[in-house]
Every structure is written in C-alpha cells, then in structure tokens.
Amino acid sequence: MITLRINGEELITSASPDTPLLYVLRNEFQLFAAKFGCGMGQCGSCAVLIDGEIRYSCLLPVAAIGTKSVRTVEGLSTMEGDLHPVQQAFMEENAAQCGYCTSGMMIATVALLEEIPQPEDEQIQAALKGQLCRCGSHPRVMKAVKRAIL
Amino acid sequence: MKDLLKSLPIEGRRSFVKQLGTLMVSFPLTSPILWPSYGPVQEEKLPRTLQRNPSLGAWLQVTEDNRVQVFTGKIELGQSIKTVIRQVAAEELSMEMEQVEVIMANTAMTPNEGYTAGSGSVKGSAIAVRYAAAFARMHLCSLAGNQWGLERKDVHLDNGTIFSKDKKRSISIANVLGGQQSEVEVTMPIELIPKRKYRFVGRPNVSYDIEQIVRGEPYFIQDLVFPQMLHARILRPPAPNWNGNIDVAKLKLLLPEGLELFVDGKMLAIVGADEYTVVKTHRRLDRELKWHSDEVSVTDRTLSEKMKEMSTEEVEVISPTVKEDLAGATFEGTFFKPYILHGAMGPACGVAKFDMDLLEVWTHSQGVFPFRAALASLFSMPAERIIVKGEAGAGCFGHSSADDAAADAAILAHAFRGRHVRVQWTRQQEHQWEAMGSAIKIDVKATLNDQGEIVTWESEVRTDSHSTRPNKDPGTLLSARYLSKPFYMKGKGYIRGGHRNAEPYYRIASNKLVAHHFQGPLRVSSLRSLGAFANVFAIETIIDKMSRYLGEHPIDFRTKRLDDERAIAVLERLKEQTINEKTAEREGLGYAFGRYKNTDGYCALATKLSVSVNGDVTLIKCWAVVDVGEVMNPLGLEMQVEGAILQACSWTLKESVTFEGNAVSCADWNAYPILRFGNVPDFDITILDQPQEQPLGGGELATPPTPASITNAIFDALGLRIYSLPVKIQSHP
C-alpha cells in the first residue's frame, strides 16, 4: 500500500510500486484530467504538479512520489467549485479546440506563473514548449496565459 | 400556409424521454431506428439530410423539464460543431442556448449524416437543424393555437413557453405536447427567423464543452469507464503481409496470472482487468515477437524519385482546349509532399460489449453509420443488432484510427462476452498504424503570353487514395486484414481526392490535368484538405514565379487573373492588411490564395518569416482573409483558420513519415517532430461575413494556401525556391 497526497487529500493505492501515477489517478481515483498521450514523456498531456513543479505522470512511478504533494487539474478549482484563475482564463479565451492537451497546458501555465508571476512572451513560449497540441490552439493558449497574468 | 395540425397522425407517438440527470439520456426506442430511404427531390427543397430523415423527432425532442434535445449525426472533434448546432437550434426555437442540449452521432438516436468530413458539418447538419428547429417552432405554435382556437400567427414561442398575442394565455412546450413526442414530418414551406433578428448565430460563442474541458471532467472516449471493464492492448505486425514467430504456448507462459492472450491469425491481444499489468505484459510480448517481411521496396529516402515508376493508371481529368503552343514564357516545377500523419494527441481508443446478440460499440469514429455497416459485414450480423455510439476524441483532421481501435474492441468483445472491453492504442501504434495522408508528386508547366495572360497550364498529379474510410466492405477496417480469415479492402477508395484543387482557379486559356494512381507502400486515407494542400502549393508557387517575372505585386497579379469577385475581395483586403509591412534582411513576405475545392470557402494568406544562417525558419506573422459565406460562430471559425494554418505550417516545415517498405519507422514525437511553442507566429485573421450567402465550411480552407505562403516568403527572403516538403534549407549565409 502506498499513501499519496493528491489535491490535499491522503489517498491509498494498492497499485504495484512501479505503476506510473497516470494509471493510478485515472483508474483508481477517477481523476481523468491528466491524459494518456504518449507514455514516453514527450507530449505533456499527462502533466501534473509535484510540489508545485510540472512532471509527466506517465513516467512517474507512484513509489517515487513519497510525501510530495500531487496536484491535478481537478485540484486547481476550490472545494466549492470556483475555477482557478488559469482555468477561468482558458475558458474565457476558449483556449482549446479538441481539449485533449488542455489539462497539460493549464498545469504548465500554473507552474510557470507560480515561478514567474509576470512572464514575457518568450518565457511563456519556453514554458509551454514541452506541451504538444495538434489542433493549433497555441494562439488561444497564449492569450489565455496573458489573461491569467492580469 | 396549411394548418400543420391537421396533418398530424394521432397514433404512433412516443413518450417523453425521462431525464436521468446525467449527460447521456435514455432513449425510448431500444431497437435502432430504421431511416427512410432517399426521397424524390422536390422543387421547394429541404436540406438534403432532412430529405433523407424527414421525421421531426429524428432531429429534436422536448424533454419533460421543458428543454430541447437536438440530434446531430456529426461528431465533435474540436471543430466546435456542437456549438454551432446549439446556436442555430436556439435561434430558430427562440430559446436560450443553455436550454438546448446537443446529442451527437449515435446509430440508435441520431440521423444518419454519413461522415463528419470535408468541411461539411455546418452546411450539412447545422442547416438541417436550422430547418428542423424552425419547423418545430411552427408546429408547437400550431398545437397551442389549436387548443386556444387561435391562428398560428396569433401565438408565439419565447424560451420554451408559447404565449397568445394578448399574453392572456401561455403553455410550456412540454405541456402543449401533452407528454407525447410528435411523429410529424418536416415539410416545406418553413418560416426561418430573419437574419437581422439573430441573437446567437453570427456572434462569437465559446465552445459548448469548454467548461467541462477546463475542469478536467471525464469527456473523451478515453475517459469512459464501465463496471468490470477489461483493458486490452493489441499486437500485430507492421503490415498484413509480414510474418512472425507466433508461438501461442510460449507466449502464454509469459502471462501474469489473471491475464488472457487473444489470438486470431496475426491479431493478438493482451486482456485483463488491471490496465498497467496489461501494459507491462504487452511490452514484454512485443519484445518477444519478431516480425519479418521479404518485401524490399521503397523507403522514405527513395520515395520521391520512385513515384513515377510506381504510378499505374493514368486519367486525363481535364483535356486541353488549345492544341497549338501559345507559349511566351514558360514556368515549370516538380513538387513533392511526403506522407504525413494525422497525429492525434490522444491515441485511438474504443470500447465494445457483446451480450445477448447485441453489440454496443463506443468510438470517436467520424462516421458511426458507415462504421456500423463495416462491423455488420465483419461479423455477418444484422446492422440492427449493432449500436455505435459517438464519443468525443482528440482532434484528428481526417480518417483517424478511431474505427480501427473500435473494431479491435468489437472483435475482443465477441471473445469476452458480457464484459466491456476497452482497447487503447499506444503512441507507437498510433504513429505506425494510422491511415496517413498520401505522398504526392506534381509536375506543372505553364505559360504566359506577351500580354501577361496565362495561356496554358498542364499538371500531372501522382498520388495514392485520399479516402479509405469504413463502409460495408470489412476490409476497410485495419483489424480485419490480420484475422485468420482476413478481409482485404476491395477497391482503392476515393482516388479523386488526390487532384482536389489541382485545377487553378485563375483565368487560363487552356488547362490540362492528368492524374496517376500511385500505389504506395503505406496505408493511406483522408487528411485535412486531401490533395489540395500539395496542389495549391504547386499552383501558388508557379503563380509567384509568374508575378515576379512580370514584376507585378503578387496580389495584383492574382486579382487581375481572377473573375470571381469574392476571390478578388479577400485578396484586396489582404493587400490592405499587409501593404505597409516592411521586411528586414533575411526576412520575407509570401502570399498565396485558394478557394477550397474551387467551390467552397475563399482564403487569402500572407506569411512573414525570417531565415537564420543555419537555415532555420522562424514564423513571424500570418495574415488570413477568409470568406465562408454566412458565418455561424466567428470565434469558432477564427480558431479553425488559425489551427489549420499552424498545422499546415507544421506539415510544411517539419513533417515527413519515415519508413522502410511498408513499415513506418517514426514511432514517436521525437522521430516525427511537429511545430511547438517557440515558433508560433502572431495572427491577424479577417472574416468577410456574407450573411446572405450559403455557409461554405471553414475547417480546411486555410490549409491549402499555407505551404506556398511560407515558401514564397522564403523566396522573398533568400531568393531560394522550395519545391519539396518539408522545407529543408542548408546553411544559407
């Protein structure tokens, strides 16, 4: 048994220690925001925050997390359901086409803004470089990040 | 206008849908609906899909809580079709948009609208819904008027309530139906809401599902969960003609307890309740299996030079009208576009359950009805015993692997009866097994006379099929080709897609177009804009050469040789937008134009970029001016245009499938890089709204002009002409 701290809750999993966090989030805890995109840490669809830093959950064994806190998109909004400013900005800017990459984009944005509250355009593009999108929602995502800064 | 009420049948009505308080609602009919066959075309025509499915109940129904559900045969894949359908339905029903729920493609619930493809969802489904919803408004008003002894013109509908003109009487739309759904047929004439009174249509609307997406709620097919669901991963060789060491007994020894191995011919699957155990075992067996093929043929390195000899049939699509050589100056080029992946961010997923002779399949297929026909043939079972339910998938931009993964699940569901089986393709499989966009090679030779008129234009297009979508031939499904009793695809699919837009839209005295079928090594199907991407690249490069030869501004050169005022209008607006743009050293500005399919939307495009001494291209800004006729959702259209340009920038600058024979070797995002943040240009999109014109579809029109706008900009920057994609510039000091 492994105890994980996910979105402020202590959750216990019986998954084998080598199981990547992504499978535990989705199949045991019904947290579906993080997506399976490649399983190789190449696309960013499965991004989560581990102690505030962006990590790809498809490659992260649950045994390696220890006491660090895991935050997923479900944990961005308040308990009352109020959206996080980054979620609000993505919604207002309609910063998604199909939406498959959107969770990862928002996680990368939260990680960026917690480190650099007023990033330049180049810093935004650099922070999102690991997040792939096939629909070409990039311009909308840029607008959303800038809206979240305001 | 005739009294609609009198035409209402009393019998045969069906009861209200019971709302379950969840996204999916139950449907009163447990067996699939049989749709009428095509009717005769009337002089006063309903939209085509409404003619095929004239029953009002096929398009919408009123729920007990006085909301409306609208059914579309199209599927949401990020193109925002649900948003547009909600807008037009709410408009014609005079309801708030939140009161309208859109239910998408499902063989047991929605009309058969074929494929979600070809930029046809707005002009097909949205227009059908517009007429159906308007008819429903008239019908509901007639019912209320009849109860009150009033003419229909003396009652009106406002957000779910029907009022008498004097406001003394009112009744909800649920109550006026008395708990029954009408079985009335939609007929002309229909009074549409005047466009000047629109509240929703033509205004920007965020996507229908955007809140669900930003909250990270379950939304995609990949997020479906059922009790006792089994997880599966597939194993098979790179192509059906490959062989391998399938030693079932030995493979079974490698299985952990509780897992099952499915084997039918060259299709194998690992099946079990715990997904990650299945994943690990799949990797183990994948290493164990060795596939080999004796076939040594073309590779990605030799493809371009071999396409001519590998081309077979030759068809003269357009014959020249002028035989003699009118030549002044001649302009030529041989253009090449490699195989390109759809590359959806979410690898294909499908779920199926077979129980009591009923097969249920959940899929992100673009055509639930044609896919059902393929399954019916594959399993020799009546289509009526198969329900295919459309679920949201990642953006795929053409015939994706969705059908194949769902067929995998359906095959396994037959072996594991009574259980939901979920098949998830891996990233490697998605890259290697999808039916990609075909390579294309184009030879163009064109001439200008002394007056600067284009007198001849000859092109030869060599390419493979541009659609092998599922139909009643089970060989259209990938899985079927690997079974012990295999089905191979009959026919070649949609060949003509290869020369889509090969005929220039410009005024030309004599055109000649020859199309060859190139029998390529890889599995191919439709990818956003089909052959138009490569054909417009070729045309607009030659046009750029001609304009430079004559020393005319690239936009003036085009407008002088176009007869279509709407085409001229998008180009002239683009000139206004870019006239003051200055380029520094190593920077360039390139133009291109295309009218999609030569019958649909117009797009004029300019790209500004810079090229480093190492040959790296940095995109600075893209300007697009588009005319798609009536615009339903300007925000959705703007996003489609931006997205199409960025995706085509990625194809143009970065993408090419690598392969050895019929085995794809680029199996992940490192081996097949795509455009990322860091090289995203600024955008300036202008929409020329034409509310009185027919909607023309906006999902693809910006794709074809993109490559030439880039390569013409590279020529502007360096004087270097690009003929072969993706763009590769050796260091160019």
mmCIF file of N, CA, C and O in Angstrom, chain B residues 439-495:
data_model
loop_
_atom_site.group_PDB
_atom_site.id
_atom_site.type_symbol
_atom_site.label_atom_id
_atom_site.label_comp_id
_atom_site.label_asym_id
_atom_site.label_seq_id
_atom_site.Cartn_x
_atom_site.Cartn_y
_atom_site.Cartn_z
ATOM 1 N N ALA B 439 1.577 10.563 -49.900
ATOM 2 C CA ALA B 439 2.587 11.357 -50.607
ATOM 3 C C ALA B 439 2.009 11.784 -51.955
ATOM 4 O O ALA B 439 1.148 11.109 -52.522
ATOM 5 N N ILE B 440 2.496 12.914 -52.454
ATOM 6 C CA ILE B 440 2.024 13.446 -53.743
ATOM 7 C C ILE B 440 3.213 14.011 -54.506
ATOM 8 O O ILE B 440 4.094 14.651 -53.924
ATOM 9 N N LYS B 441 3.213 13.757 -55.801
ATOM 10 C CA LYS B 441 4.212 14.381 -56.669
ATOM 11 C C LYS B 441 3.472 15.058 -57.820
ATOM 12 O O LYS B 441 2.576 14.468 -58.420
ATOM 13 N N ILE B 442 3.841 16.296 -58.095
ATOM 14 C CA ILE B 442 3.115 17.081 -59.098
ATOM 15 C C ILE B 442 4.109 17.728 -60.056
ATOM 16 O O ILE B 442 5.058 18.380 -59.615
ATOM 17 N N ASP B 443 3.883 17.545 -61.339
ATOM 18 C CA ASP B 443 4.657 18.265 -62.358
ATOM 19 C C ASP B 443 3.755 19.340 -62.948
ATOM 20 O O ASP B 443 2.651 19.039 -63.404
ATOM 21 N N VAL B 444 4.235 20.569 -62.960
ATOM 22 C CA VAL B 444 3.458 21.672 -63.536
ATOM 23 C C VAL B 444 4.294 22.360 -64.605
ATOM 24 O O VAL B 444 5.496 22.569 -64.438
ATOM 25 N N LYS B 445 3.627 22.680 -65.706
ATOM 26 C CA LYS B 445 4.255 23.500 -66.743
ATOM 27 C C LYS B 445 3.199 24.489 -67.213
ATOM 28 O O LYS B 445 2.096 24.094 -67.587
ATOM 29 N N ALA B 446 3.520 25.768 -67.139
ATOM 30 C CA ALA B 446 2.536 26.785 -67.511
ATOM 31 C C ALA B 446 3.208 27.882 -68.307
ATOM 32 O O ALA B 446 4.417 28.076 -68.224
ATOM 33 N N THR B 447 2.393 28.585 -69.089
ATOM 34 C CA THR B 447 2.973 29.630 -69.934
ATOM 35 C C THR B 447 2.192 30.934 -69.829
ATOM 36 O O THR B 447 0.971 30.945 -69.644
ATOM 37 N N LEU B 448 2.924 32.020 -69.984
ATOM 38 C CA LEU B 448 2.357 33.368 -70.067
ATOM 39 C C LEU B 448 2.610 33.881 -71.475
ATOM 40 O O LEU B 448 3.701 33.691 -72.005
ATOM 41 N N ASN B 449 1.611 34.551 -72.060
ATOM 42 C CA ASN B 449 1.874 35.149 -73.373
ATOM 43 C C ASN B 449 2.398 36.584 -73.206
ATOM 44 O O ASN B 449 2.583 37.066 -72.079
ATOM 45 N N ASP B 450 2.587 37.251 -74.322
ATOM 46 C CA ASP B 450 3.196 38.587 -74.277
ATOM 47 C C ASP B 450 2.315 39.608 -73.557
ATOM 48 O O ASP B 450 2.796 40.620 -73.057
ATOM 49 N N GLN B 451 1.008 39.335 -73.519
ATOM 50 C CA GLN B 451 0.107 40.254 -72.814
ATOM 51 C C GLN B 451 0.033 39.932 -71.318
ATOM 52 O O GLN B 451 -0.748 40.541 -70.586
ATOM 53 N N GLY B 452 0.809 38.929 -70.901
ATOM 54 C CA GLY B 452 0.783 38.556 -69.491
ATOM 55 C C GLY B 452 -0.406 37.686 -69.115
ATOM 56 O O GLY B 452 -0.739 37.538 -67.942
ATOM 57 N N GLU B 453 -1.061 37.108 -70.114
ATOM 58 C CA GLU B 453 -2.174 36.197 -69.812
ATOM 59 C C GLU B 453 -1.641 34.778 -69.643
ATOM 60 O O GLU B 453 -0.710 34.382 -70.350
ATOM 61 N N ILE B 454 -2.253 34.047 -68.720
ATOM 62 C CA ILE B 454 -1.858 32.641 -68.566
ATOM 63 C C ILE B 454 -2.565 31.877 -69.685
ATOM 64 O O ILE B 454 -3.797 31.815 -69.722
ATOM 65 N N VAL B 455 -1.793 31.318 -70.592
ATOM 66 C CA VAL B 455 -2.441 30.676 -71.733
ATOM 67 C C VAL B 455 -2.548 29.166 -71.581
ATOM 68 O O VAL B 455 -3.554 28.574 -71.958
ATOM 69 N N THR B 456 -1.522 28.541 -71.033
ATOM 70 C CA THR B 456 -1.637 27.088 -70.840
ATOM 71 C C THR B 456 -1.216 26.729 -69.420
ATOM 72 O O THR B 456 -0.386 27.414 -68.807
ATOM 73 N N TRP B 457 -1.809 25.668 -68.935
ATOM 74 C CA TRP B 457 -1.450 25.145 -67.601
ATOM 75 C C TRP B 457 -1.589 23.628 -67.666
ATOM 76 O O TRP B 457 -2.687 23.117 -67.850
ATOM 77 N N GLU B 458 -0.487 22.946 -67.567
ATOM 78 C CA GLU B 458 -0.518 21.482 -67.615
ATOM 79 C C GLU B 458 0.010 20.951 -66.292
ATOM 80 O O GLU B 458 1.078 21.342 -65.845
ATOM 81 N N SER B 459 -0.751 20.037 -65.703
ATOM 82 C CA SER B 459 -0.218 19.419 -64.490
ATOM 83 C C SER B 459 -0.479 17.926 -64.481
ATOM 84 O O SER B 459 -1.476 17.442 -65.037
ATOM 85 N N GLU B 460 0.484 17.226 -63.916
ATOM 86 C CA GLU B 460 0.352 15.784 -63.713
ATOM 87 C C GLU B 460 0.480 15.520 -62.234
ATOM 88 O O GLU B 460 1.470 15.913 -61.611
ATOM 89 N N VAL B 461 -0.513 14.832 -61.672
ATOM 90 C CA VAL B 461 -0.539 14.575 -60.232
ATOM 91 C C VAL B 461 -0.389 13.075 -60.000
ATOM 92 O O VAL B 461 -1.130 12.282 -60.595
ATOM 93 N N ARG B 462 0.579 12.712 -59.174
ATOM 94 C CA ARG B 462 0.771 11.301 -58.821
ATOM 95 C C ARG B 462 0.540 11.135 -57.325
ATOM 96 O O ARG B 462 1.265 11.705 -56.519
ATOM 97 N N THR B 463 -0.467 10.357 -56.982
ATOM 98 C CA THR B 463 -0.727 10.133 -55.557
ATOM 99 C C THR B 463 -1.606 8.904 -55.370
ATOM 100 O O THR B 463 -2.205 8.391 -56.320
ATOM 101 N N ASP B 464 -1.649 8.453 -54.119
ATOM 102 C CA ASP B 464 -2.459 7.293 -53.750
ATOM 103 C C ASP B 464 -3.873 7.772 -53.384
ATOM 104 O O ASP B 464 -4.195 8.947 -53.525
ATOM 105 N N SER B 465 -4.661 6.863 -52.864
ATOM 106 C CA SER B 465 -6.036 7.172 -52.473
ATOM 107 C C SER B 465 -6.073 8.262 -51.408
ATOM 108 O O SER B 465 -5.137 8.410 -50.615
ATOM 109 N N HIS B 466 -7.169 9.028 -51.380
ATOM 110 C CA HIS B 466 -7.331 10.034 -50.330
ATOM 111 C C HIS B 466 -8.559 9.796 -49.466
ATOM 112 O O HIS B 466 -8.985 10.694 -48.748
ATOM 113 N N SER B 467 -9.140 8.618 -49.564
ATOM 114 C CA SER B 467 -10.060 8.177 -48.518
ATOM 115 C C SER B 467 -10.249 6.673 -48.630
ATOM 116 O O SER B 467 -10.589 6.156 -49.685
ATOM 117 N N THR B 468 -9.990 6.000 -47.524
ATOM 118 C CA THR B 468 -10.291 4.562 -47.436
ATOM 119 C C THR B 468 -11.160 4.356 -46.195
ATOM 120 O O THR B 468 -10.977 3.416 -45.441
ATOM 121 N N ARG B 469 -12.098 5.268 -46.001
ATOM 122 C CA ARG B 469 -12.957 5.234 -44.809
ATOM 123 C C ARG B 469 -13.801 3.965 -44.773
ATOM 124 O O ARG B 469 -14.060 3.352 -45.802
ATOM 125 N N PRO B 470 -14.253 3.610 -43.574
ATOM 126 C CA PRO B 470 -15.061 2.390 -43.448
ATOM 127 C C PRO B 470 -16.353 2.478 -44.251
ATOM 128 O O PRO B 470 -16.961 3.539 -44.370
ATOM 129 N N ASN B 471 -16.732 1.342 -44.803
ATOM 130 C CA ASN B 471 -18.041 1.196 -45.429
ATOM 131 C C ASN B 471 -18.409 -0.271 -45.295
ATOM 132 O O ASN B 471 -17.805 -0.983 -44.484
ATOM 133 N N LYS B 472 -19.344 -0.744 -46.067
ATOM 134 C CA LYS B 472 -19.802 -2.122 -45.842
ATOM 135 C C LYS B 472 -18.729 -3.163 -46.181
ATOM 136 O O LYS B 472 -18.882 -4.332 -45.854
ATOM 137 N N ASP B 473 -17.639 -2.740 -46.784
ATOM 138 C CA ASP B 473 -16.503 -3.633 -47.017
ATOM 139 C C ASP B 473 -15.682 -3.749 -45.726
ATOM 140 O O ASP B 473 -15.050 -2.778 -45.306
ATOM 141 N N PRO B 474 -15.697 -4.912 -45.055
ATOM 142 C CA PRO B 474 -14.979 -5.013 -43.775
ATOM 143 C C PRO B 474 -13.472 -4.819 -43.930
ATOM 144 O O PRO B 474 -12.786 -4.515 -42.955
ATOM 145 N N GLY B 475 -12.959 -5.004 -45.167
ATOM 146 C CA GLY B 475 -11.536 -4.796 -45.404
ATOM 147 C C GLY B 475 -11.096 -3.357 -45.203
ATOM 148 O O GLY B 475 -9.900 -3.063 -45.200
ATOM 149 N N THR B 476 -12.076 -2.438 -45.049
ATOM 150 C CA THR B 476 -11.714 -1.051 -44.743
ATOM 151 C C THR B 476 -11.230 -0.913 -43.296
ATOM 152 O O THR B 476 -10.673 0.114 -42.946
ATOM 153 N N LEU B 477 -11.482 -1.930 -42.472
ATOM 154 C CA LEU B 477 -11.020 -1.904 -41.080
ATOM 155 C C LEU B 477 -9.658 -2.573 -40.984
ATOM 156 O O LEU B 477 -9.458 -3.666 -41.503
ATOM 157 N N LEU B 478 -8.738 -1.922 -40.294
ATOM 158 C CA LEU B 478 -7.381 -2.456 -40.195
ATOM 159 C C LEU B 478 -7.375 -3.866 -39.606
ATOM 160 O O LEU B 478 -6.743 -4.787 -40.136
ATOM 161 N N SER B 479 -8.095 -4.063 -38.511
ATOM 162 C CA SER B 479 -8.071 -5.344 -37.796
ATOM 163 C C SER B 479 -8.441 -6.506 -38.698
ATOM 164 O O SER B 479 -7.883 -7.601 -38.588
ATOM 165 N N ALA B 480 -9.405 -6.265 -39.604
ATOM 166 C CA ALA B 480 -9.938 -7.356 -40.427
ATOM 167 C C ALA B 480 -8.857 -7.983 -41.312
ATOM 168 O O ALA B 480 -8.958 -9.146 -41.687
ATOM 169 N N ARG B 481 -7.813 -7.225 -41.600
ATOM 170 C CA ARG B 481 -6.769 -7.709 -42.514
ATOM 171 C C ARG B 481 -5.828 -8.704 -41.845
ATOM 172 O O ARG B 481 -5.037 -9.347 -42.509
ATOM 173 N N TYR B 482 -5.883 -8.783 -40.517
ATOM 174 C CA TYR B 482 -4.933 -9.619 -39.767
ATOM 175 C C TYR B 482 -5.568 -10.904 -39.234
ATOM 176 O O TYR B 482 -4.892 -11.706 -38.619
ATOM 177 N N LEU B 483 -6.878 -11.056 -39.418
ATOM 178 C CA LEU B 483 -7.561 -12.214 -38.835
ATOM 179 C C LEU B 483 -7.216 -13.491 -39.601
ATOM 180 O O LEU B 483 -6.715 -13.450 -40.732
ATOM 181 N N SER B 484 -7.504 -14.645 -38.990
ATOM 182 C CA SER B 484 -7.190 -15.918 -39.660
ATOM 183 C C SER B 484 -8.004 -16.064 -40.947
ATOM 184 O O SER B 484 -7.563 -16.690 -41.895
ATOM 185 N N LYS B 485 -9.197 -15.479 -40.934
ATOM 186 C CA LYS B 485 -9.947 -15.351 -42.194
ATOM 187 C C LYS B 485 -9.949 -13.876 -42.564
ATOM 188 O O LYS B 485 -10.895 -13.151 -42.243
ATOM 189 N N PRO B 486 -8.891 -13.444 -43.220
ATOM 190 C CA PRO B 486 -8.744 -11.995 -43.398
ATOM 191 C C PRO B 486 -9.677 -11.419 -44.459
ATOM 192 O O PRO B 486 -10.114 -12.122 -45.376
ATOM 193 N N PHE B 487 -9.974 -10.142 -44.304
ATOM 194 C CA PHE B 487 -10.671 -9.370 -45.336
ATOM 195 C C PHE B 487 -9.711 -8.286 -45.796
ATOM 196 O O PHE B 487 -9.153 -7.569 -44.966
ATOM 197 N N TYR B 488 -9.518 -8.174 -47.094
ATOM 198 C CA TYR B 488 -8.692 -7.096 -47.619
ATOM 199 C C TYR B 488 -9.595 -6.105 -48.331
ATOM 200 O O TYR B 488 -10.613 -6.485 -48.922
ATOM 201 N N MET B 489 -9.186 -4.865 -48.296
ATOM 202 C CA MET B 489 -10.034 -3.831 -48.885
ATOM 203 C C MET B 489 -10.175 -4.026 -50.385
ATOM 204 O O MET B 489 -9.193 -4.177 -51.093
ATOM 205 N N LYS B 490 -11.441 -4.015 -50.828
ATOM 206 C CA LYS B 490 -11.697 -4.064 -52.266
ATOM 207 C C LYS B 490 -11.682 -2.630 -52.771
ATOM 208 O O LYS B 490 -12.152 -1.737 -52.094
ATOM 209 N N GLY B 491 -11.195 -2.437 -53.941
ATOM 210 C CA GLY B 491 -11.178 -1.076 -54.483
ATOM 211 C C GLY B 491 -10.092 -0.230 -53.849
ATOM 212 O O GLY B 491 -9.344 -0.700 -52.987
ATOM 213 N N LYS B 492 -10.044 0.989 -54.295
ATOM 214 C CA LYS B 492 -8.946 1.860 -53.873
ATOM 215 C C LYS B 492 -9.426 3.051 -53.055
ATOM 216 O O LYS B 492 -8.636 3.880 -52.652
ATOM 217 N N GLY B 493 -10.730 3.149 -52.823
ATOM 218 C CA GLY B 493 -11.223 4.297 -52.073
ATOM 219 C C GLY B 493 -11.386 5.513 -52.973
ATOM 220 O O GLY B 493 -11.602 5.393 -54.181
ATOM 221 N N TYR B 494 -11.245 6.694 -52.366
ATOM 222 C CA TYR B 494 -11.529 7.948 -53.065
ATOM 223 C C TYR B 494 -10.251 8.467 -53.720
ATOM 224 O O TYR B 494 -9.451 9.162 -53.106
ATOM 225 N N ILE B 495 -10.078 8.104 -54.989
ATOM 226 C CA ILE B 495 -8.865 8.467 -55.719
ATOM 227 C C ILE B 495 -8.886 9.949 -56.085
ATOM 228 O O ILE B 495 -7.860 10.627 -56.058
#
